[in-house]
Short mmCIF file of N, CA and C and ligand atoms in Angstrom, two decimals:
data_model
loop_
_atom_site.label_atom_id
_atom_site.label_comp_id
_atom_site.label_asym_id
_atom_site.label_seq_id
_atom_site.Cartn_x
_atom_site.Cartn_y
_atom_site.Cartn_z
N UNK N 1 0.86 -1.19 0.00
CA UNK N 1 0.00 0.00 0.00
C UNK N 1 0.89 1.24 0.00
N UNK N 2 0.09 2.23 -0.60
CA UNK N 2 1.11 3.64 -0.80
C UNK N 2 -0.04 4.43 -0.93
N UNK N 3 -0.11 5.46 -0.35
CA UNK N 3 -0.89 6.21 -0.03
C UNK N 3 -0.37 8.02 -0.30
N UNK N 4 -0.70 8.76 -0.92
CA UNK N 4 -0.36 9.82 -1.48
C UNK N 4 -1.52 11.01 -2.27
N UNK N 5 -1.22 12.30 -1.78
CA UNK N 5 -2.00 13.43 -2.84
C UNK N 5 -1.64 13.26 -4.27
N UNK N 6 -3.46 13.31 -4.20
CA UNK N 6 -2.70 12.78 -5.99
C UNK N 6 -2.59 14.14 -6.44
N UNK N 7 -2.02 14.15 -8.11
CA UNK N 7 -1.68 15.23 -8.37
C UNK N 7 -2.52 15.47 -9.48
N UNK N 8 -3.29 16.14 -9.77
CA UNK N 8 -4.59 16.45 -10.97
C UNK N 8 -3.81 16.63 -12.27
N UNK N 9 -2.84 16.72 -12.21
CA UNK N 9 -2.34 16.84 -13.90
C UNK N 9 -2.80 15.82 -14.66
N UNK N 10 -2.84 16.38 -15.96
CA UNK N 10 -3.51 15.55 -17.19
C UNK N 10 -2.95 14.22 -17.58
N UNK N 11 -3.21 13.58 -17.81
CA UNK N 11 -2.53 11.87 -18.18
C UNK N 11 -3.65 11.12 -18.25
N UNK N 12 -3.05 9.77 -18.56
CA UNK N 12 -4.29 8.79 -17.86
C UNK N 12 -4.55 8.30 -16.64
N UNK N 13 -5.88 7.96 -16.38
CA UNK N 13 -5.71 7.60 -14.79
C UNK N 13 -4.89 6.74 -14.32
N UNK N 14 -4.71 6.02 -15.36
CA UNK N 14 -4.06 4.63 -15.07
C UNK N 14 -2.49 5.09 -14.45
N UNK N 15 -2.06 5.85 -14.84
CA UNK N 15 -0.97 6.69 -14.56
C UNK N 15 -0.53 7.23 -12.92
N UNK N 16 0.79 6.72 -11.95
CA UNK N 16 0.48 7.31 -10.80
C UNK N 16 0.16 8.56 -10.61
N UNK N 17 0.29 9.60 -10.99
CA UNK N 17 -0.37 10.73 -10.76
C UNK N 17 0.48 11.01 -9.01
N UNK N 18 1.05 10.72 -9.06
CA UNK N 18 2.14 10.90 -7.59
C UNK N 18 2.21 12.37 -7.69
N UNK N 19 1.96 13.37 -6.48
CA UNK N 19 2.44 14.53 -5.97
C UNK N 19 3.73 14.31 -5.10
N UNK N 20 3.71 13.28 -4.88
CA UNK N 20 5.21 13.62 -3.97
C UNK N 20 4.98 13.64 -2.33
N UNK N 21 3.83 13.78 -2.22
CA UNK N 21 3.14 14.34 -0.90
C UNK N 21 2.21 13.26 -0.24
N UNK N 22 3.32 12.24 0.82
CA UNK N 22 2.29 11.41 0.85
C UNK N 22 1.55 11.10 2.22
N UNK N 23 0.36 10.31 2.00
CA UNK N 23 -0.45 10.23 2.61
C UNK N 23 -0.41 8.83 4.19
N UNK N 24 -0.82 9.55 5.36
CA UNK N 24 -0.11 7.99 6.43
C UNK N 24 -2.16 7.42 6.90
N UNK N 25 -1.36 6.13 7.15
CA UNK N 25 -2.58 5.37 7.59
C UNK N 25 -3.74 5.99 8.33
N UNK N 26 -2.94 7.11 9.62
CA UNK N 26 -3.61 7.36 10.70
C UNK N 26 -4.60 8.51 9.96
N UNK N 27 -4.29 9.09 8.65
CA UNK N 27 -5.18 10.09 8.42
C UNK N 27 -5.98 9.45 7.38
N UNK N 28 -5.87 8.45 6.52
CA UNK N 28 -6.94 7.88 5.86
C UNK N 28 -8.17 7.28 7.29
N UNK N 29 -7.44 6.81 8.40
CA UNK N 29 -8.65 6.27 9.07
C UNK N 29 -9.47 7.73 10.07
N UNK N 30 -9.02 8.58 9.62
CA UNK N 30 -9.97 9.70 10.18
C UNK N 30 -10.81 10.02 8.83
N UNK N 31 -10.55 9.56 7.84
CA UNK N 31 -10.99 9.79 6.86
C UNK N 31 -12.44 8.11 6.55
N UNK N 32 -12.43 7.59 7.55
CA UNK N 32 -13.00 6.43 8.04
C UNK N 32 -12.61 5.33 6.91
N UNK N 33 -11.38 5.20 6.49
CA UNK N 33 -10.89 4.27 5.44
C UNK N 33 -9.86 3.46 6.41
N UNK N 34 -10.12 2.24 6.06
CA UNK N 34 -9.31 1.03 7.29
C UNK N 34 -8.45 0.25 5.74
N UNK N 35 -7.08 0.28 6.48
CA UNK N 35 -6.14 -0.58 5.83
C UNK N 35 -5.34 -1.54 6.43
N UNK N 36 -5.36 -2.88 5.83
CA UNK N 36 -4.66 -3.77 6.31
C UNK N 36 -3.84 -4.84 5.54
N UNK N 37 -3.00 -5.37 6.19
CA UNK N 37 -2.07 -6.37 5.27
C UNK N 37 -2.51 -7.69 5.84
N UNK N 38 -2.47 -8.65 4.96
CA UNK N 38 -2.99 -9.93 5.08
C UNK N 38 -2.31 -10.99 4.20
N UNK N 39 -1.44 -11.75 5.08
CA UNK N 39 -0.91 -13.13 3.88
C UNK N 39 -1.44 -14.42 4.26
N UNK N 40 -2.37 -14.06 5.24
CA UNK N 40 -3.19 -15.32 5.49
C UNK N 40 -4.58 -15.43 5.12
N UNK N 41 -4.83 -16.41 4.63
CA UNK N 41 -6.45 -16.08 3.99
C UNK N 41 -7.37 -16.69 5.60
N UNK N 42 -6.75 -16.91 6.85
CA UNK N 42 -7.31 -16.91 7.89
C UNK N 42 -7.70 -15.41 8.58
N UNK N 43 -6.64 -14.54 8.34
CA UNK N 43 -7.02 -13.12 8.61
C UNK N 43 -7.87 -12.78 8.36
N UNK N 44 -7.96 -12.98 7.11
CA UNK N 44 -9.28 -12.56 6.47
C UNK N 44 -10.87 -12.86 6.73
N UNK N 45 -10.82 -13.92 7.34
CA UNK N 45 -12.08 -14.69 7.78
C UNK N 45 -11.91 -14.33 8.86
N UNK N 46 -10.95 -14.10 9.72
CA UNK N 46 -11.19 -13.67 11.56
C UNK N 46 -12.03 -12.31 11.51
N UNK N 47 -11.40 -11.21 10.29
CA UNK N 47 -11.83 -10.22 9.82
C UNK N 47 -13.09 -10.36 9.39
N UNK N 48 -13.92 -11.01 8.68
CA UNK N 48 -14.82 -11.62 8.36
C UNK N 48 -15.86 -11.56 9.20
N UNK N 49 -15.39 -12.26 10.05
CA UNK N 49 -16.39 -12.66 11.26
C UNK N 49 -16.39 -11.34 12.06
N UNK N 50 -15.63 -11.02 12.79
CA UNK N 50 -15.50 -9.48 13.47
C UNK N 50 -16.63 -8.76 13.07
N UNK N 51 -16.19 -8.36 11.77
CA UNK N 51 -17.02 -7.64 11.62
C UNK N 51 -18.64 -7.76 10.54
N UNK N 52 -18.72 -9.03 10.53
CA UNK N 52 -20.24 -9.88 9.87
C UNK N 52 -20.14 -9.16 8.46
N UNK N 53 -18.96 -9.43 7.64
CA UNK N 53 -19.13 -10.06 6.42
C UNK N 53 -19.29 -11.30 5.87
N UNK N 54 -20.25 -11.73 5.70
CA UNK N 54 -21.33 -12.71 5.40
C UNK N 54 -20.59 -13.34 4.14
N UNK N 55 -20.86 -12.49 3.42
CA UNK N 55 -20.29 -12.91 1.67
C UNK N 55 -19.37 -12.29 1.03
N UNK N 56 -18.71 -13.11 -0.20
CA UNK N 56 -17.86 -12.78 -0.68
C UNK N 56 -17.61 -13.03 -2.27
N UNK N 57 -16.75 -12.84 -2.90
CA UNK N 57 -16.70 -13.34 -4.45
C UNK N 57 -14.93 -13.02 -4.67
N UNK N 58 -14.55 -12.87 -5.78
CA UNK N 58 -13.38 -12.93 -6.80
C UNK N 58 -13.96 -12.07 -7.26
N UNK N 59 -13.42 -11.01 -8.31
CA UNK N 59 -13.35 -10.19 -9.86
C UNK N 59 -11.96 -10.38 -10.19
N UNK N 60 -11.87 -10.76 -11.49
CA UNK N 60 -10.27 -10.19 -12.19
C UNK N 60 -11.11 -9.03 -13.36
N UNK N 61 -10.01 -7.52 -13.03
CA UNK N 61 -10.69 -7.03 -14.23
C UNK N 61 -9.27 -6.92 -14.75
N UNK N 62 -9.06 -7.31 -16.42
CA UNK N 62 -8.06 -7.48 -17.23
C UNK N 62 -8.89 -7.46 -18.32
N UNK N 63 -7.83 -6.67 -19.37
CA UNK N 63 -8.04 -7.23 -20.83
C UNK N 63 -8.76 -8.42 -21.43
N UNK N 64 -8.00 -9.49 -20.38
CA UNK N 64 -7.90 -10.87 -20.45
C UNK N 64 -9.01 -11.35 -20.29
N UNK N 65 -9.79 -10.81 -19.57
CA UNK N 65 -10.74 -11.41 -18.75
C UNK N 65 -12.25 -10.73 -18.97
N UNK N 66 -11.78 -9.88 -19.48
CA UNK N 66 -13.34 -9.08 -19.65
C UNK N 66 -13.27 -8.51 -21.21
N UNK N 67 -12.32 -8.28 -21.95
CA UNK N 67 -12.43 -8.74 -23.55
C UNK N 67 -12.85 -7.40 -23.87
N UNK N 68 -13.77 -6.82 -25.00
CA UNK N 68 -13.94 -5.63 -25.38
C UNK N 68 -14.52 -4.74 -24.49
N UNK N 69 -15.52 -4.98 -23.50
CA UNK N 69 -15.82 -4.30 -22.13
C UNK N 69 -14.88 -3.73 -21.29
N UNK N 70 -13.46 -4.02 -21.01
CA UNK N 70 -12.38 -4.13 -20.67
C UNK N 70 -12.04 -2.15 -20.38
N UNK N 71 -12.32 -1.45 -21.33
CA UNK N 71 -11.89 -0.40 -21.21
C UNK N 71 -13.20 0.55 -20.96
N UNK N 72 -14.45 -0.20 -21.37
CA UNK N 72 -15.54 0.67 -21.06
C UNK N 72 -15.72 0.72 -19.09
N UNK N 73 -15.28 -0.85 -18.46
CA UNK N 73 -15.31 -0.75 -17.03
C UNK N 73 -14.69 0.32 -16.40
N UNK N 74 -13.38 0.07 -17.08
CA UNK N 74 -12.48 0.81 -16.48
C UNK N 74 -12.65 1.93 -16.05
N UNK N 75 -13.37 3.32 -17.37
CA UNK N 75 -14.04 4.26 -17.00
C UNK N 75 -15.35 4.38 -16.19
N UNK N 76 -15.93 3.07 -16.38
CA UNK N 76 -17.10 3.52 -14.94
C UNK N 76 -16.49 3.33 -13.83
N UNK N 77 -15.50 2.74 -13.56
CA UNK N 77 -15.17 2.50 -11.95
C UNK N 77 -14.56 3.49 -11.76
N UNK N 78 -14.18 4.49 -12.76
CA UNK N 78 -13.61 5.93 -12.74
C UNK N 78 -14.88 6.92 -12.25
N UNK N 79 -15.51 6.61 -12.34
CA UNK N 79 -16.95 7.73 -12.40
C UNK N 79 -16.72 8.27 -10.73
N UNK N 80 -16.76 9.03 -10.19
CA UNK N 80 -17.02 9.97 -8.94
C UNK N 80 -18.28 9.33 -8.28
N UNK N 81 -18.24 8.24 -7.02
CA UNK N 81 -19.48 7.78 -6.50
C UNK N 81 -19.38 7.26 -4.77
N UNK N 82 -20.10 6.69 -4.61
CA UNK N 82 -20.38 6.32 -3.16
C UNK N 82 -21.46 5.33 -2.95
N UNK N 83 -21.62 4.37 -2.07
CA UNK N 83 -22.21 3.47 -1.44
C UNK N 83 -22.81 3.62 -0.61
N UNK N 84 -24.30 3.01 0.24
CA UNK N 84 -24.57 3.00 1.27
C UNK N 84 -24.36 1.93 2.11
N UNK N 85 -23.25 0.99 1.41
CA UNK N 85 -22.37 0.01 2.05
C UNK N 85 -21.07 0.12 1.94
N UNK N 86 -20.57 -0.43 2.83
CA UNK N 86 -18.70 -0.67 2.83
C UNK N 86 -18.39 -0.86 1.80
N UNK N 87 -17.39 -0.82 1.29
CA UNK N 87 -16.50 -1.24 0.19
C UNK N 87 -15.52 -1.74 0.26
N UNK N 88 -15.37 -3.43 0.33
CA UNK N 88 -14.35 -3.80 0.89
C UNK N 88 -14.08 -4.73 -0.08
N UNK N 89 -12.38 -4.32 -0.26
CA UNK N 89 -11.20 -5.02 -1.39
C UNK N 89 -10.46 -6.10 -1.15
N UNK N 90 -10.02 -7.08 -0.85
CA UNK N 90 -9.15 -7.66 -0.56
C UNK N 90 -7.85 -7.97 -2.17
N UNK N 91 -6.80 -7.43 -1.90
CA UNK N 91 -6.30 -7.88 -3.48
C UNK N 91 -5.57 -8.93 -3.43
N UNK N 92 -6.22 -10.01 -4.43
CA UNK N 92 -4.75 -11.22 -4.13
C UNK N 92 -3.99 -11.69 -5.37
N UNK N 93 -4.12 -10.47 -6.25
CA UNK N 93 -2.62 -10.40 -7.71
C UNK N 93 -3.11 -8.81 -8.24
N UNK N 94 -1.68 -8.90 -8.51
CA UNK N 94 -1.76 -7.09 -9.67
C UNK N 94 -2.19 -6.12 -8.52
N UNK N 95 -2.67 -4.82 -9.50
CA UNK N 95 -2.50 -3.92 -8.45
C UNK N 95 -3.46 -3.26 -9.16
N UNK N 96 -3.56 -2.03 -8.37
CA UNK N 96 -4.24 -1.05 -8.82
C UNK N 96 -4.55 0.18 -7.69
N UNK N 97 -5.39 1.57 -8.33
CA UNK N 97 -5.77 2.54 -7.42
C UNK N 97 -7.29 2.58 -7.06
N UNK N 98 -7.08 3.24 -5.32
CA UNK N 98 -8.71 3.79 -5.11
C UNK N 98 -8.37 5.20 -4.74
N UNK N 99 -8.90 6.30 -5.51
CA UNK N 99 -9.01 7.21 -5.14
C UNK N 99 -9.83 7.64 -3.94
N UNK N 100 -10.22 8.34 -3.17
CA UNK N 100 -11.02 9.23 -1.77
C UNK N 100 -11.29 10.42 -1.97
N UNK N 101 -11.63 11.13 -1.09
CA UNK N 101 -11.93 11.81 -1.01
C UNK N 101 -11.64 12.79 0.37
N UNK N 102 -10.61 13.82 0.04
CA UNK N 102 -10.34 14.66 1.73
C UNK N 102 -11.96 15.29 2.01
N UNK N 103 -11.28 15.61 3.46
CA UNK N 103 -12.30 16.39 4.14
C UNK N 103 -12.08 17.83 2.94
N UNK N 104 -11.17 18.16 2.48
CA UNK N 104 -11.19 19.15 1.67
C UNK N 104 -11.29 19.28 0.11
N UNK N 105 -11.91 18.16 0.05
CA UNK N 105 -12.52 17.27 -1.40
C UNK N 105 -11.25 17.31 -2.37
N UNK N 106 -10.25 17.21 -1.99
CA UNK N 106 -9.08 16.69 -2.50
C UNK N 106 -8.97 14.85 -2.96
N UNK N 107 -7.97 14.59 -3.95
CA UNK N 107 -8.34 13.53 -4.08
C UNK N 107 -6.99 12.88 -3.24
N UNK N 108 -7.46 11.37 -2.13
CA UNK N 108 -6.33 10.99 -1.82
C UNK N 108 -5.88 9.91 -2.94
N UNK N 109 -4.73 9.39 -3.31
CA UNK N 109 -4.62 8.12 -4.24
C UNK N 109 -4.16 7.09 -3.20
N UNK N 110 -4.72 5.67 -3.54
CA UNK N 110 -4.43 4.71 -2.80
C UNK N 110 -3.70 3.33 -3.54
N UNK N 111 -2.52 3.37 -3.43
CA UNK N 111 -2.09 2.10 -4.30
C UNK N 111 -2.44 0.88 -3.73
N UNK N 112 -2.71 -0.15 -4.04
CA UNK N 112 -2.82 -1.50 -3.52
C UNK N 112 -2.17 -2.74 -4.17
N UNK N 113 -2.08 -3.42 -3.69
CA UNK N 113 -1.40 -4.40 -4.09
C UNK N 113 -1.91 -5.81 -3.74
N UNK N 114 -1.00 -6.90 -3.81
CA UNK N 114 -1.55 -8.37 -3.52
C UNK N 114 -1.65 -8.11 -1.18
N UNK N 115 -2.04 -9.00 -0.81
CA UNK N 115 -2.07 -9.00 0.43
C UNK N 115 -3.21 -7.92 0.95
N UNK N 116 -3.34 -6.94 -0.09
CA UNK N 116 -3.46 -5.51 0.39
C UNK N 116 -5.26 -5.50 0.82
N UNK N 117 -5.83 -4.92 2.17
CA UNK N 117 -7.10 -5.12 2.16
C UNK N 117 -7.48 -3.78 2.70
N UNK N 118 -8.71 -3.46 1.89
CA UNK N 118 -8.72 -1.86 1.89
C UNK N 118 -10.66 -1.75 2.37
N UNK N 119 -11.04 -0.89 3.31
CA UNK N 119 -12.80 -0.88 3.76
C UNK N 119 -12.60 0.72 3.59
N UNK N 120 -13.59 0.58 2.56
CA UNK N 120 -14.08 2.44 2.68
C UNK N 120 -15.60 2.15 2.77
N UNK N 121 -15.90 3.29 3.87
CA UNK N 121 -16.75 3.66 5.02
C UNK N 121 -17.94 3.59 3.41
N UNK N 122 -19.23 3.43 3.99
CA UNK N 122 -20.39 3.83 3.50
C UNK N 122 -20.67 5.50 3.15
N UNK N 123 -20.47 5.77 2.09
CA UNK N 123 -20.98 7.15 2.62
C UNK N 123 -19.90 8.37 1.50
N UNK N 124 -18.53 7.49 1.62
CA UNK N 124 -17.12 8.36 0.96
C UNK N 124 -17.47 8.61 -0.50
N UNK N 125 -16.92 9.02 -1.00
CA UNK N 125 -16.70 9.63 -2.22
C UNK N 125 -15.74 9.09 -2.85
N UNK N 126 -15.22 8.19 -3.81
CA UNK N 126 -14.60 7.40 -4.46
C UNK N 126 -14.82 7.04 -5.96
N UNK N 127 -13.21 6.34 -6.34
CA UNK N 127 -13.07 6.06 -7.74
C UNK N 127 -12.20 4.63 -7.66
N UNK N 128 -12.18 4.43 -8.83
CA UNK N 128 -10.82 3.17 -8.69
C UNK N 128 -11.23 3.09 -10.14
N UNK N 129 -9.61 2.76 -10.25
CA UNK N 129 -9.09 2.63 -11.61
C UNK N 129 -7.82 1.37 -11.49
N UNK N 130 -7.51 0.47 -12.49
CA UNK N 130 -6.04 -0.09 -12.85
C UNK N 130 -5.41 1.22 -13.11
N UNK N 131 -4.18 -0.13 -13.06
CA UNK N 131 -2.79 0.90 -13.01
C UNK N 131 -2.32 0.40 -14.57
N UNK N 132 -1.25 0.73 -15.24
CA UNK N 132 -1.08 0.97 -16.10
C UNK N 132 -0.31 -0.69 -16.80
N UNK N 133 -0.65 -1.77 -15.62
CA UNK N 133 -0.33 -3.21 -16.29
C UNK N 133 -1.71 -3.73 -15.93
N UNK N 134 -2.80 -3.21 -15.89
CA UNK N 134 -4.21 -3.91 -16.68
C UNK N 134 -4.31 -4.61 -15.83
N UNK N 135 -4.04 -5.22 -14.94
CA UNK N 135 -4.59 -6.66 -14.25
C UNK N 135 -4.74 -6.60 -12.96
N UNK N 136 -5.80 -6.66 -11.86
CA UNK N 136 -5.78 -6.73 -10.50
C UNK N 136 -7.28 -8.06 -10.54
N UNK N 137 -6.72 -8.44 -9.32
CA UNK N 137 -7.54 -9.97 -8.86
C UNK N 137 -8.04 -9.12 -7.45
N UNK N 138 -9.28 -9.05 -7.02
CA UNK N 138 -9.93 -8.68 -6.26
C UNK N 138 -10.79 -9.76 -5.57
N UNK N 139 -10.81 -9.79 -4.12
CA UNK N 139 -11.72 -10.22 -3.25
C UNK N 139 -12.46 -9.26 -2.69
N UNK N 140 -14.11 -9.13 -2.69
CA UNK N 140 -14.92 -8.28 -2.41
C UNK N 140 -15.42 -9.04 -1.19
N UNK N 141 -15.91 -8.40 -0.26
CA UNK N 141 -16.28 -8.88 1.12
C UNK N 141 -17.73 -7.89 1.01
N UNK N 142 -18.63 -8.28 1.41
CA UNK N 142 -20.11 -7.65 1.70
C UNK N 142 -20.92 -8.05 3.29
N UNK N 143 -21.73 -8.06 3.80
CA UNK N 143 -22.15 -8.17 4.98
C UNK N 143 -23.79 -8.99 4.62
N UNK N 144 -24.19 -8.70 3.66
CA UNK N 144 -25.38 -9.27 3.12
C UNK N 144 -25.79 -9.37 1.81
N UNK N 145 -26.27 -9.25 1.22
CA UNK N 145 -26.49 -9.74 -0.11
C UNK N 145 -25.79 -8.32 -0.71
N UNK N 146 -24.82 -8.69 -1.85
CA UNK N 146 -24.14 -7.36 -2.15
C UNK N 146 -25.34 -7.18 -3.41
N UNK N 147 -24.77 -5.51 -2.94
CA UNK N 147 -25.75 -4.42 -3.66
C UNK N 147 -24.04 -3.18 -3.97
N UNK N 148 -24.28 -3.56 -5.35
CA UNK N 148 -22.93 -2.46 -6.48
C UNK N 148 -23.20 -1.37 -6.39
N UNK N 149 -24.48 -0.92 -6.56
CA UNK N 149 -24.99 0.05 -6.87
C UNK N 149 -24.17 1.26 -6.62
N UNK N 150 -24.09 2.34 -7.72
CA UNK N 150 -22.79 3.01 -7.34
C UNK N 150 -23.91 4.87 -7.32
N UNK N 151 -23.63 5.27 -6.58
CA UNK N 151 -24.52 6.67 -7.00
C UNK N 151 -23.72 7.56 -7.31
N UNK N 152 -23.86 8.10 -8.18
CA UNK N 152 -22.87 9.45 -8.58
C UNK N 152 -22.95 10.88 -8.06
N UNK N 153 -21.89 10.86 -8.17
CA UNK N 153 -21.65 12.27 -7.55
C UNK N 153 -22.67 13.52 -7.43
N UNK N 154 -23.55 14.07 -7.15
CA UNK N 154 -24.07 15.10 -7.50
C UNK N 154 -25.31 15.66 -6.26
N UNK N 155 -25.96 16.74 -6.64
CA UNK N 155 -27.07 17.38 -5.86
C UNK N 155 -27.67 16.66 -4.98
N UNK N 156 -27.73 15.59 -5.49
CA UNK N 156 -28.95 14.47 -4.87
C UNK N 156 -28.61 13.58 -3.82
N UNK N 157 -27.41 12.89 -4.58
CA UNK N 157 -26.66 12.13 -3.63
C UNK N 157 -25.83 12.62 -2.89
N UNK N 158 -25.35 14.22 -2.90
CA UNK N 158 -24.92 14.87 -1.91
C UNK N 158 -25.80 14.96 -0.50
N UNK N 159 -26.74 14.82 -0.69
CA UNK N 159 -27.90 15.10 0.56
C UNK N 159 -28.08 13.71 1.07
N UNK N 160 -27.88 12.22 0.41
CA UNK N 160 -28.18 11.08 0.79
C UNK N 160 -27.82 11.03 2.19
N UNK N 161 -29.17 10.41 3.22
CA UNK N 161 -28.62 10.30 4.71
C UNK N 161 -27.34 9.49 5.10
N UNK N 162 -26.66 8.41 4.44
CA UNK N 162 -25.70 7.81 4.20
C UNK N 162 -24.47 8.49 4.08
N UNK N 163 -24.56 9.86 3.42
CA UNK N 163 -23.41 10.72 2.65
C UNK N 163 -23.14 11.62 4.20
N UNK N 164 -24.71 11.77 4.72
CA UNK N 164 -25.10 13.21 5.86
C UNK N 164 -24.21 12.33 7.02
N UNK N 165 -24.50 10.58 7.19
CA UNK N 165 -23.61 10.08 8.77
C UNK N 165 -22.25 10.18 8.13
N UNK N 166 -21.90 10.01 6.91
CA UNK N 166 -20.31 9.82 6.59
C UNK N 166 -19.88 10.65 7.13
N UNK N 167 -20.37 12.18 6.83
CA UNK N 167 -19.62 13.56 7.10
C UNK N 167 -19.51 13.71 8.39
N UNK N 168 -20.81 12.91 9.63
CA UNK N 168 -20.55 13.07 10.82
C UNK N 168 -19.40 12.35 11.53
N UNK N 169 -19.47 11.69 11.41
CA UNK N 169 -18.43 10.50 11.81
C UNK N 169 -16.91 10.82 11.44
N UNK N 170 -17.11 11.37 10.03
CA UNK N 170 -14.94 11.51 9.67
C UNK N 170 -14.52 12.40 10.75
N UNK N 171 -13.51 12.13 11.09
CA UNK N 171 -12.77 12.93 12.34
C UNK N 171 -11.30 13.86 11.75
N UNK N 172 -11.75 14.12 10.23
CA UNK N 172 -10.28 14.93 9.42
C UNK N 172 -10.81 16.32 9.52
C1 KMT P 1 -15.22 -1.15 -7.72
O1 KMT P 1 -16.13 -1.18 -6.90
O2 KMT P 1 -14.80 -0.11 -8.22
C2 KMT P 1 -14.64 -2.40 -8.10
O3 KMT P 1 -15.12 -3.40 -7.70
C3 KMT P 1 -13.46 -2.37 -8.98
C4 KMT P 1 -12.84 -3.68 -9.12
S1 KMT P 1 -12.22 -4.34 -7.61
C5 KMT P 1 -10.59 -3.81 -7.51
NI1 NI P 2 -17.34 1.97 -5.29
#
């Protein structure tokens, strides 16, 4: 994991976009984003249980694997959105980014990697994109029947009561 201000200059997303300026654990989790390392797939289930994630799945998104769709995903998982559930990553190959969101609507960048297990709060403001070798293997963790549903950014879903506890709760 690597954690850093990203830097808005033009490129592709896929691109680190590194400011130089980086970001530590203790302020993503005021930002109610929990990170952890895991080489045991027992962690993960102690984690599991803790905290009643119920279910789970695999995604690989690659070239490879998702074929001419491949680049249309890519840009929706780019889209500016939020959940009224957790969002929880577990990565176990390749890599890739999740963007955040500061208390000062800055974007944080979040690298991840294999081992790498990442929970953003219900409520945040987020993106994710690959990195510029196409391939990350994802374990998704849910608590009950997962629901994707992604809401976008705007007027509406700014007011969502979900969006209204996020803002109470961050401590940045
Ligand atoms: C998401 O919610 O953006 C995704 O599931 C992307 C693939 S998982 C790394
Ligand atoms: Ni999301």
């Amino acid at each position: 994991m690597k954690a850093y201000w990203f830097n808005n200059e033009a490129g592709d997303q896929r691109l680190p976009h590194d400011s130089g300026r980086a970001v530590t654990p203790d302020y993503l989790a005021k930002l109610g984003v929990l990170y952890y390392n895991f080489n045991k797939e027992q962690d993960v289930d102690k984690l599991a249980t803790e905290r009643s994630y119920k279910n789970r799945d695999v995604i690989t998104v690659s070239p490879e694997k998702l074929g001419d769709i491949y680049e249309e995903k890519v840009k929706s998982f780019f889209h500016e959105h939020l959940h009224e559930d957790e969002e929880i990553r577990y990565i176990r190959d390749g890599s890739g980014f999740f963007d955040v969101r500061s208390e000062g609507d800055e974007w944080v960048r979040i690298f991840l990697e294999k081992d790498d297990l990442i929970i953003l709060p219900a409520g945040i403001y987020h993106r994710f994109t690959t990195d510029d070798k196409n391939y990350i293997v994802a374990m998704r963790l849910f608590k009950e029947e997962p629901k994707w549903t992604p809401l976008n950014r705007g007027p509406e879903v700014d007011i969502n009561p979900f969006r209204k506890d996020y803002l109470q709760s961050r401590t940045a």
